[in-house]
Tab-separated table of C-alpha atoms in Angstrom:
chain	number	residue	atom	x	y	z
A	86	GLU	CA	-11.623	-10.054	-0.058
A	87	THR	CA	-8.240	-10.001	-1.744
A	88	GLY	CA	-7.337	-13.655	-1.191
A	89	VAL	CA	-4.244	-12.589	0.778
A	90	THR	CA	-4.115	-13.685	4.398
A	91	GLN	CA	-1.799	-12.848	7.291
A	92	SER	CA	-1.163	-14.294	10.694
A	93	PRO	CA	-1.334	-13.506	13.482
A	94	THR	CA	-3.692	-10.519	13.523
A	95	HIS	CA	-2.118	-9.050	16.657
A	96	LEU	CA	1.062	-9.664	18.507
A	97	ILE	CA	2.763	-8.262	21.606
A	98	LYS	CA	6.542	-8.603	22.129
A	99	THR	CA	9.151	-7.057	24.340
A	100	ARG	CA	12.194	-5.159	23.258
A	101	GLY	CA	15.044	-7.341	22.139
A	102	GLN	CA	12.855	-10.328	21.187
A	103	GLN	CA	12.477	-11.790	17.708
A	104	VAL	CA	9.164	-12.081	15.806
A	105	THR	CA	7.997	-13.920	12.686
A	106	LEU	CA	4.968	-12.759	10.721
A	107	ARG	CA	3.351	-14.851	7.991
A	108	CYS	CA	1.590	-14.086	4.792
A	109	SER	CA	-0.245	-16.351	2.317
A	110	SER	CA	-0.414	-14.898	-1.189
A	111	GLN	CA	-3.224	-15.015	-3.666
A	112	SER	CA	-3.036	-18.030	-5.919
A	113	GLY	CA	-0.941	-17.437	-8.994
A	114	HIS	CA	0.949	-14.410	-7.709
A	115	ASN	CA	4.749	-14.645	-7.950
A	116	THR	CA	5.855	-11.683	-5.838
A	117	VAL	CA	5.374	-10.837	-2.161
A	118	SER	CA	6.142	-7.414	-0.717
A	119	TRP	CA	6.138	-6.357	2.913
A	120	TYR	CA	5.311	-2.915	4.215
A	121	GLN	CA	5.531	-1.262	7.650
A	122	GLN	CA	2.778	1.191	8.513
A	123	ALA	CA	3.415	3.232	11.655
A	124	LEU	CA	0.436	4.846	13.326
A	125	GLY	CA	-0.879	7.737	11.349
A	126	GLN	CA	1.524	7.146	8.434
A	127	GLY	CA	1.428	5.615	5.042
A	128	PRO	CA	2.986	2.181	4.440
A	129	GLN	CA	6.735	2.041	3.928
A	130	PHE	CA	8.224	-0.584	1.622
A	131	ILE	CA	10.448	-3.082	3.493
A	132	PHE	CA	11.381	-5.559	0.740
A	133	GLN	CA	9.996	-7.771	-2.045
A	134	TYR	CA	10.589	-11.445	-2.770
A	135	TYR	CA	10.383	-12.965	-6.249
A	136	ARG	CA	11.143	-16.622	-6.947
A	137	GLU	CA	12.242	-17.056	-3.348
A	138	GLU	CA	14.920	-14.353	-3.537
A	139	GLU	CA	14.884	-10.848	-2.200
A	140	ASN	CA	14.944	-8.594	-5.264
A	141	GLY	CA	14.473	-5.182	-3.722
A	142	ARG	CA	14.675	-3.487	-0.331
A	143	GLY	CA	13.640	-0.200	1.229
A	144	ASN	CA	15.407	1.725	3.911
A	145	PHE	CA	15.297	-0.944	6.581
A	146	PRO	CA	18.176	-2.537	8.523
A	147	PRO	CA	19.355	-6.132	8.038
A	148	ARG	CA	17.517	-7.229	11.245
A	149	PHE	CA	14.458	-7.159	8.986
A	150	SER	CA	14.624	-10.361	6.884
A	151	GLY	CA	12.319	-12.590	5.028
A	152	LEU	CA	11.597	-15.808	3.296
A	153	GLN	CA	9.428	-16.796	0.370
A	154	PHE	CA	8.360	-20.409	-0.106
A	155	PRO	CA	7.576	-22.343	-3.283
A	156	ASN	CA	3.857	-22.060	-2.585
A	157	TYR	CA	4.319	-18.222	-2.568
A	158	SER	CA	3.708	-17.885	1.119
A	159	SER	CA	6.114	-15.591	2.874
A	160	GLU	CA	7.572	-14.688	6.298
A	161	LEU	CA	8.892	-11.484	7.674
A	162	ASN	CA	11.385	-11.873	10.541
A	163	VAL	CA	12.461	-9.019	12.745
A	164	ASN	CA	15.309	-9.532	15.220
A	165	ALA	CA	16.259	-7.478	18.202
A	166	LEU	CA	12.926	-5.701	18.341
A	167	GLU	CA	12.907	-1.994	19.136
A	168	LEU	CA	10.014	0.142	20.438
A	169	ASP	CA	9.861	1.888	17.042
A	170	ASP	CA	9.068	-1.427	15.385
A	171	SER	CA	5.547	-1.188	16.757
A	172	ALA	CA	3.396	-0.845	13.646
A	173	LEU	CA	0.976	-2.546	11.306
A	174	TYR	CA	2.817	-4.893	8.952
A	175	LEU	CA	1.167	-5.446	5.581
A	176	CYS	CA	2.027	-7.954	2.974
A	177	ALA	CA	1.011	-7.501	-0.696
A	178	SER	CA	1.168	-10.076	-3.450
A	179	GLY	CA	1.184	-9.539	-7.184
A	180	TRP	CA	2.919	-10.268	-10.446
A	181	THR	CA	6.069	-9.013	-12.036
A	182	GLY	CA	4.198	-7.877	-15.108
A	183	GLN	CA	3.746	-4.142	-15.593
A	184	ALA	CA	0.009	-4.245	-16.147
A	185	LYS	CA	-0.844	-5.638	-12.739
A	186	THR	CA	-1.372	-4.272	-9.299
A	187	GLN	CA	-0.873	-5.636	-5.823
A	188	TYR	CA	-3.365	-7.093	-3.403
A	189	PHE	CA	-2.929	-6.463	0.305
A	190	GLY	CA	-3.504	-8.700	3.243
A	191	PRO	CA	-5.326	-7.395	6.427
A	192	GLY	CA	-2.055	-6.879	8.289
A	193	THR	CA	-0.534	-7.911	11.590
A	194	ARG	CA	-0.504	-5.325	14.371
A	195	LEU	CA	2.795	-5.640	16.290
A	196	LEU	CA	3.254	-3.897	19.663
A	197	VAL	CA	6.720	-3.842	21.188
A	198	LEU	CA	6.883	-3.031	24.885
B	288	ALA	CA	13.814	10.289	-5.163
B	289	GLN	CA	10.131	9.857	-5.762
B	290	THR	CA	7.686	11.294	-3.205
B	291	VAL	CA	3.995	11.487	-2.733
B	292	THR	CA	2.304	14.266	-0.795
B	293	GLN	CA	-1.262	14.394	0.518
B	294	SER	CA	-1.827	17.801	2.058
B	295	GLN	CA	-5.276	17.119	3.518
B	296	PRO	CA	-4.982	15.072	6.769
B	297	GLU	CA	-8.787	15.084	7.154
B	298	MET	CA	-11.788	15.742	5.057
B	299	SER	CA	-15.532	15.574	5.644
B	300	VAL	CA	-18.433	15.237	3.256
B	301	GLN	CA	-22.209	14.950	3.578
B	302	GLU	CA	-23.784	11.813	2.454
B	303	ALA	CA	-24.723	11.955	-1.320
B	304	GLU	CA	-22.445	14.937	-1.866
B	305	THR	CA	-19.105	15.021	-3.824
B	306	VAL	CA	-15.672	15.321	-2.318
B	307	THR	CA	-12.220	15.641	-3.889
B	308	LEU	CA	-9.033	14.391	-2.246
B	309	SER	CA	-5.779	15.873	-3.385
B	310	CYS	CA	-2.431	14.261	-4.132
B	311	THR	CA	0.776	15.561	-5.645
B	312	TYR	CA	3.849	13.597	-6.449
B	313	ASP	CA	7.395	14.153	-7.602
B	314	THR	CA	9.307	12.015	-10.004
B	315	SER	CA	11.692	12.386	-12.916
B	316	GLU	CA	10.414	9.156	-14.524
B	317	SER	CA	7.907	8.965	-17.356
B	318	ASP	CA	6.583	5.431	-16.945
B	319	TYR	CA	4.628	4.919	-13.777
B	320	TYR	CA	1.292	4.100	-12.228
B	321	LEU	CA	-0.677	6.067	-9.698
B	322	PHE	CA	-3.124	4.569	-7.351
B	323	TRP	CA	-5.716	5.453	-4.754
B	324	TYR	CA	-6.133	2.930	-1.965
B	325	LYS	CA	-8.782	2.870	0.705
B	326	GLN	CA	-8.037	1.626	4.213
B	327	PRO	CA	-11.138	1.208	6.434
B	328	PRO	CA	-10.856	0.499	10.163
B	329	SER	CA	-10.548	-3.201	9.295
B	330	ARG	CA	-7.051	-2.219	8.007
B	331	GLN	CA	-7.373	-4.035	4.697
B	332	MET	CA	-5.844	-1.877	1.947
B	333	ILE	CA	-8.286	-1.906	-0.908
B	334	LEU	CA	-7.495	-0.621	-4.420
B	335	VAL	CA	-9.990	2.046	-5.433
B	336	ILE	CA	-8.631	3.219	-8.786
B	337	ARG	CA	-5.476	3.075	-10.920
B	338	GLN	CA	-4.081	5.424	-13.575
B	339	GLU	CA	-1.374	4.636	-16.060
B	340	ALA	CA	0.819	7.707	-16.695
B	341	TYR	CA	0.897	7.173	-20.483
B	342	LYS	CA	-2.907	7.455	-20.684
B	343	GLN	CA	-4.298	10.926	-21.086
B	344	GLN	CA	-7.853	9.824	-20.284
B	345	ASN	CA	-8.759	10.027	-16.601
B	346	ALA	CA	-9.607	6.690	-15.008
B	347	THR	CA	-13.151	6.115	-13.730
B	348	GLU	CA	-14.585	3.365	-11.534
B	349	ASN	CA	-18.280	3.836	-10.836
B	350	ARG	CA	-18.540	6.747	-8.322
B	351	PHE	CA	-14.793	7.233	-8.225
B	352	SER	CA	-12.839	9.254	-10.791
B	353	VAL	CA	-9.464	10.920	-10.907
B	354	ASN	CA	-8.153	14.158	-12.324
B	355	PHE	CA	-4.670	13.309	-13.574
B	356	GLN	CA	-2.501	16.343	-14.476
B	357	LYS	CA	0.815	14.840	-15.528
B	358	ALA	CA	2.620	18.130	-16.149
B	359	ALA	CA	1.544	19.458	-12.752
B	360	LYS	CA	2.200	16.053	-11.143
B	361	SER	CA	-1.206	16.111	-9.575
B	362	PHE	CA	-3.547	13.180	-9.042
B	363	SER	CA	-6.819	13.947	-7.264
B	364	LEU	CA	-9.633	11.554	-6.448
B	365	LYS	CA	-13.265	12.579	-6.791
B	366	ILE	CA	-15.941	10.597	-4.950
B	367	SER	CA	-19.462	11.276	-6.125
B	368	ASP	CA	-22.635	10.496	-4.319
B	369	SER	CA	-20.702	9.806	-1.116
B	370	GLN	CA	-21.910	6.894	0.993
B	371	LEU	CA	-21.358	6.054	4.656
B	372	GLY	CA	-19.257	3.151	3.573
B	373	ASP	CA	-16.806	5.500	1.917
B	374	ALA	CA	-15.581	6.640	5.313
B	375	ALA	CA	-11.942	5.484	5.565
B	376	MET	CA	-8.364	6.527	5.243
B	377	TYR	CA	-7.399	7.133	1.630
B	378	PHE	CA	-3.861	6.770	0.412
B	379	CYS	CA	-2.378	7.986	-2.852
B	380	ALA	CA	0.497	5.770	-4.145
B	381	TYR	CA	3.038	5.835	-6.915
B	382	ARG	CA	4.811	2.958	-8.611
B	383	PHE	CA	7.693	3.299	-10.961
B	384	LEU	CA	7.502	0.723	-13.800
B	385	GLY	CA	11.192	0.516	-14.627
B	386	GLY	CA	12.365	-0.958	-11.359
B	387	ALA	CA	12.832	-4.578	-10.350
B	388	THR	CA	10.079	-4.487	-7.819
B	389	ASN	CA	6.404	-3.596	-7.436
B	390	LYS	CA	7.413	-1.074	-4.750
B	391	LEU	CA	4.696	1.425	-3.915
B	392	ILE	CA	5.426	4.842	-2.484
B	393	PHE	CA	2.566	6.089	-0.368
B	394	GLY	CA	1.445	9.452	0.873
B	395	THR	CA	0.514	10.029	4.488
B	396	GLY	CA	-3.167	9.620	3.859
B	397	THR	CA	-6.425	11.549	4.104
B	398	LEU	CA	-9.032	10.521	6.673
B	399	LEU	CA	-12.424	10.930	5.117
B	400	ALA	CA	-15.523	11.206	7.288
B	401	VAL	CA	-19.007	10.930	5.776
B	402	GLN	CA	-21.750	12.731	7.636
B	403	PRO	CA	-25.315	11.289	7.466
């Protein structure tokens, strides 16, 4: 167990809808990152939040947005869902220090129909 | 741009035997970490082993060890005395230390089957 939790575990949406995924970080961590893992692929970095601000983003459009709360929980919001958004969404929490690694949650499986 | 390549989509090993998973990466940076993560069917990404690029000594964690060849940009994972519980998808990942984020760049994974 990594101490990182995500909800829900599974979700089904239709194209054009909006979705919010949630992550609760391990106690003491000050960064939260989100990754998208398409079937049969490695995770792709969406963005990272540090001190409630987005401080880095991968190659994802603005309809992917997020929030980080003072208790280091986080949300990933995706607007105008597309079929290609179907994937496993992973959050990872960690520290900004160089000597540390990240700990992943179990993921949310999103299916867009 | 940094990239990570895993050229073995699937591997199989007999229980108690040794298997090596390959990974190559491309970067122009000198300060970075390399990781091997395990993802079982439960989907939880679990850190197996980590290597700091500045360290010449290969990292070891119990039955897991790496062969880190910095000049060749190669980072293979050796699993000794394979167990049924080792069956999973294994991902090699790279992290640049100079950026503002903890961004990991992953390979496409190697699915490891362990035969009893």
